[in-house]
Coordinates of C-alpha atoms in Angstrom, one line a residue:
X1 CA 101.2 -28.8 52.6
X2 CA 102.0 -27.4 49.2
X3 CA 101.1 -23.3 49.0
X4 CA 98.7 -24.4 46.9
X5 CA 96.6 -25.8 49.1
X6 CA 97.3 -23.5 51.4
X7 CA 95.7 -21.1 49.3
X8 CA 92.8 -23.2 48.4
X9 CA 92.2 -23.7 52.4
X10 CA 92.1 -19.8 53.0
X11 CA 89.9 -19.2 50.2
X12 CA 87.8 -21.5 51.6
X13 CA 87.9 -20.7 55.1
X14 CA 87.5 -16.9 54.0
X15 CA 84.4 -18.2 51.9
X16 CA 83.3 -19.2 54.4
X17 CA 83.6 -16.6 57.3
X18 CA 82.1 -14.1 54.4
X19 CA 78.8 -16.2 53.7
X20 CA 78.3 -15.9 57.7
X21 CA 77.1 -12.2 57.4
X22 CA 77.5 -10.0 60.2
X23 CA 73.5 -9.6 60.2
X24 CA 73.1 -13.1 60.3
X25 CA 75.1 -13.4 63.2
X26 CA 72.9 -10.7 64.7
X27 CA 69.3 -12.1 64.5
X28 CA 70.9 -15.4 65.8
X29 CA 71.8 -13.9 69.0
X30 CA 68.5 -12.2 69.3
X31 CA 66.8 -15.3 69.1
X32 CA 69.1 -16.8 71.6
X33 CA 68.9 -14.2 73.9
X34 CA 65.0 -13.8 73.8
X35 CA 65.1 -17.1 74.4
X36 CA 67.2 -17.6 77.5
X37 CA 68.6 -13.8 77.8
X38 CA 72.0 -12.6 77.9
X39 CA 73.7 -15.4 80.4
X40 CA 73.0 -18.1 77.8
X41 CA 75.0 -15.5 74.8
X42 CA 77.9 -17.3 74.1
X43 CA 80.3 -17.7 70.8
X44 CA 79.6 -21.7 71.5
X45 CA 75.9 -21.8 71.8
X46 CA 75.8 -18.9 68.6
X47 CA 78.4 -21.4 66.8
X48 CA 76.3 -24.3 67.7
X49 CA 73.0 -22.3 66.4
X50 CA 74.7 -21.3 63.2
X51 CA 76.1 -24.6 62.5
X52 CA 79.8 -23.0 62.4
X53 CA 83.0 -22.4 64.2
X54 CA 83.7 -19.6 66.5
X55 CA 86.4 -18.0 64.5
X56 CA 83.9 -17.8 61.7
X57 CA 81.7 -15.2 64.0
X58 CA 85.3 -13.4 65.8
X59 CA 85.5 -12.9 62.1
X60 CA 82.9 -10.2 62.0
X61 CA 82.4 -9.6 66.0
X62 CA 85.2 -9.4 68.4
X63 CA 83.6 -10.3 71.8
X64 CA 80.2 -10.9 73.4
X65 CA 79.9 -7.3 74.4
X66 CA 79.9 -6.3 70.6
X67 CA 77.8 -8.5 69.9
X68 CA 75.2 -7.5 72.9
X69 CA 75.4 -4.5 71.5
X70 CA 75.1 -5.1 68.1
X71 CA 71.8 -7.2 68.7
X72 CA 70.6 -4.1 71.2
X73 CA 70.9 -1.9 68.1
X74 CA 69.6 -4.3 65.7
X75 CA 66.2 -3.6 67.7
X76 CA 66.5 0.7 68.5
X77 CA 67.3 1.2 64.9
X78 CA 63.8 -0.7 64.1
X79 CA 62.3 0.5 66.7
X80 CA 62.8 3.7 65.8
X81 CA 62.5 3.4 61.9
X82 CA 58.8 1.9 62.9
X83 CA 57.5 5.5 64.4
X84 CA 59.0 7.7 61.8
X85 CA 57.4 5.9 58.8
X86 CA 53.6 6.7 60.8
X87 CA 54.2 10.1 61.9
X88 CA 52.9 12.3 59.4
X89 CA 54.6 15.7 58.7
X90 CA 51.7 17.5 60.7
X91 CA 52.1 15.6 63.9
X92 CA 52.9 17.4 66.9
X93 CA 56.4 16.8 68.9
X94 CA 54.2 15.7 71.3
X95 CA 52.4 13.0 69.2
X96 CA 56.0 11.6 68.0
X97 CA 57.3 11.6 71.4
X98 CA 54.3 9.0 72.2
X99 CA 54.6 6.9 69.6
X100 CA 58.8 6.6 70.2
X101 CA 58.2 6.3 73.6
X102 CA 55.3 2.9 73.1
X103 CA 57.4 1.6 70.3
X104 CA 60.7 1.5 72.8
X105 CA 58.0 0.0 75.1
X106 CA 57.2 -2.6 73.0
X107 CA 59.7 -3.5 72.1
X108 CA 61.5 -4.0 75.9
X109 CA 58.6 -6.2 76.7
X110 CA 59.0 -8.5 73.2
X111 CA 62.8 -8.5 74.1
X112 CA 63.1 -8.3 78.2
X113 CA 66.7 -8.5 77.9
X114 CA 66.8 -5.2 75.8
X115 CA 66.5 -3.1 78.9
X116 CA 69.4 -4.1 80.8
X117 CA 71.3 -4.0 77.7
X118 CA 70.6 -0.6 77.3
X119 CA 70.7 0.5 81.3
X120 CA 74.2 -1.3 80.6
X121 CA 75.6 0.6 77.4
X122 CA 75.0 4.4 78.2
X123 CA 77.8 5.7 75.4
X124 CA 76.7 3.2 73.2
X125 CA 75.0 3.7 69.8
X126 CA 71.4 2.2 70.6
X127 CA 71.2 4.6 73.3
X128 CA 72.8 7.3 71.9
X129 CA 69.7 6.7 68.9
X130 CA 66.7 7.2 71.4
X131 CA 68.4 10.0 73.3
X132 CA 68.9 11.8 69.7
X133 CA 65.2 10.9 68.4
X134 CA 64.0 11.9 71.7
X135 CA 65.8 15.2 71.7
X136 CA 64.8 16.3 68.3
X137 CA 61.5 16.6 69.9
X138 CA 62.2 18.3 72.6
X139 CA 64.0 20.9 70.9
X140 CA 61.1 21.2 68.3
X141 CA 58.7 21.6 71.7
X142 CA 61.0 24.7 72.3
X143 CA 62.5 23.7 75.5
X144 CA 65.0 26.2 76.5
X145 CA 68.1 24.6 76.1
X146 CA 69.4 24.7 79.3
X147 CA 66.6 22.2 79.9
X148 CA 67.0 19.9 77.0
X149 CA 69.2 17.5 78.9
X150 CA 67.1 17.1 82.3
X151 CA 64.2 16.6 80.1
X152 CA 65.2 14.2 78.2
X153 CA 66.7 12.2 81.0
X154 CA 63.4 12.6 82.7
X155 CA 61.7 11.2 79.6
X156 CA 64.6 8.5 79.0
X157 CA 64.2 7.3 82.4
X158 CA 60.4 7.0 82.6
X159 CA 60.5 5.2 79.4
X160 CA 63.4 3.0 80.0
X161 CA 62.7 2.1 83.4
X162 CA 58.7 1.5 83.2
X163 CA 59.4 -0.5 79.7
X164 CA 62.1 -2.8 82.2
X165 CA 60.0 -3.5 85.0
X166 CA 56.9 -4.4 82.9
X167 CA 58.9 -6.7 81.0
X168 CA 60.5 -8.0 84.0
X169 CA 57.6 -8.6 85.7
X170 CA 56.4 -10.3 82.7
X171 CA 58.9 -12.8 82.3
X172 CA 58.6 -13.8 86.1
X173 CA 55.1 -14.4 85.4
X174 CA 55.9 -16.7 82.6
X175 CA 58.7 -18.0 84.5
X176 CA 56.3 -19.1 87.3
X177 CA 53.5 -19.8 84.9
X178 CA 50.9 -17.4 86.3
X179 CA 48.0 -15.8 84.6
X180 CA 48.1 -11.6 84.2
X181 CA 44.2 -11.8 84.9
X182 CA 44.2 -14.3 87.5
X183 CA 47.8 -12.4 89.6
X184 CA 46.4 -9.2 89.2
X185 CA 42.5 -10.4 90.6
X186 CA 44.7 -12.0 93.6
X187 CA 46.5 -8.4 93.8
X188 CA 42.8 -6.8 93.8
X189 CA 41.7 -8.7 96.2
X190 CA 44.3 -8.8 99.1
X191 CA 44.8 -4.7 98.5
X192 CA 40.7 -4.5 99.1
X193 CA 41.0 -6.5 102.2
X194 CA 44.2 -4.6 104.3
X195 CA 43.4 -1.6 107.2
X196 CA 41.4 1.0 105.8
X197 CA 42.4 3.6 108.3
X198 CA 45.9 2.4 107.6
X199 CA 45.8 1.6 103.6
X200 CA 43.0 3.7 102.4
X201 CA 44.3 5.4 99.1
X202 CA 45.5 1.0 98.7
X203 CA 42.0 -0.5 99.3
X204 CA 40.5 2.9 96.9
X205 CA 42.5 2.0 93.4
X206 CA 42.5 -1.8 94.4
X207 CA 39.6 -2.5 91.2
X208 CA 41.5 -0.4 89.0
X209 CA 44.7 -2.5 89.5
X210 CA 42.3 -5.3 88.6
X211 CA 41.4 -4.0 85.5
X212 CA 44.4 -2.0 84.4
X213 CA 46.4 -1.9 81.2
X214 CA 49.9 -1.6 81.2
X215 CA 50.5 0.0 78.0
X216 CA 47.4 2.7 79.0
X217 CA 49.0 3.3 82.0
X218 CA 52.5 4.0 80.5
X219 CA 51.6 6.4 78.2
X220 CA 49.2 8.2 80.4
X221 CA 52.9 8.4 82.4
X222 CA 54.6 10.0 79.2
X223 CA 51.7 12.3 79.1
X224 CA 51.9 13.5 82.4
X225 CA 55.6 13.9 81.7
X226 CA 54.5 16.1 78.6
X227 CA 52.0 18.2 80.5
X228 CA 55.0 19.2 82.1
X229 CA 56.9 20.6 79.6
X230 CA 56.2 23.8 79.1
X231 CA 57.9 26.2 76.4
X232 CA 59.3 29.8 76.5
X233 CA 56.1 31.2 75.2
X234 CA 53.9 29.3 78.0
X235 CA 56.0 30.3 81.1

């Protein structure tokens, strides 16, 4: 091969590595991992998506960890664009704590692989995003700061691990192809049946599991949470 063509194949190949952006790359492995979730990530299911060879995506992304993460903060960083732009410069740290906290809840349960990712990749940027957003507000509540950390690990770990296990839950449901309304009437039913000298706060919220709503329910958590955050000036 002359060094001409050579050169003409490099250009080429380097064409086309660059028209293969990086954020390209990205959505495609969110789409494959919403689809089938992380075990189905590979360079040769993302190549075979993207019509391209696998040096063409080691060109911008070394390894599937990177690219986990990369799709992982894809997600936080909108996720956490989404509340900023609706909090108004009024709201209260407490108001922008809820919204962050149901927007990273939201998006966990469109994306059920997003939890473990995170869970997964503590030193990681995505993380490292909420626990900053998260802190800003905690410092603007006027937490001592002695206590900023254990709060916002309290607050992390409601968030992250409530978002998880409704996702979780619904992707088995989907898996198994049951019905929220008709599981949770069967759930209802066999609490308001069991020993009520042996199950009686059980058999007393058995209706309200019926009838619940999980996104109600979480933020009633976070505020709960709040209720316990108290500043210098209310202790």
């Amino acid at each position: 091969m002359t060094q001409t063509a050579r050169s003409k194949r490099t250009s080429s190949g380097q064409r086309r590595e660059e028209s293969l952006s990086r954020e390209r790359i990205i959505e495609a492995s969110i789409e494959l991992l919403d689809r089938s979730g992380d075990g189905d990530l590979t360079f040769r299911a993302l190549s075979e998506r993207l019509a391209t060879g696998p040096g063409a995506i080691y060109w911008h992304i070394a390894s599937k960890s990177d690219l986990l993460t990369a799709a992982c903060d894809a997600i936080i960083a909108r996720t956490m664009n989404a509340p900023l732009a609706s909090t108004t410069p009024s709201a209260t740290p407490q108001a922008a704590i809820r919204l962050l906290a149901l927007a990273i809840f939201d998006a966990i349960d469109a994306h059920p692989w997003l939890g473990s990712a995170l869970a997964h990749a503590p030193v990681q940027l995505p993380m490292i995003r909420i626990v900053e957003r998260l802190g800003q507000q905690i410092r603007a509540l006027g937490v001592p700061g002695e206590e900023h950390w254990i709060t916002a690990s309290a607050l992390l770990n409601y968030i992250l691990g409530v978002g998880g296990r409704n996702a979780a839950n619904g992707q088995f449901a989907r898996t198994q192809g049951l019905d929220r309304s008709d599981f949770l009437e069967a759930v209802s039913t066999a609490w308001s049946q069991l020993d009520p000298e042996e199950y009686p706060f059980a058999r007393s919220v058995a209706r309200q599991v019926r009838d619940h709503d999980d996104r109600i329910d979480f933020l009633a958590g976070i505020d709960l949470i709040l209720s316990g955050i108290k500043s210098p000036q209310c202790r």
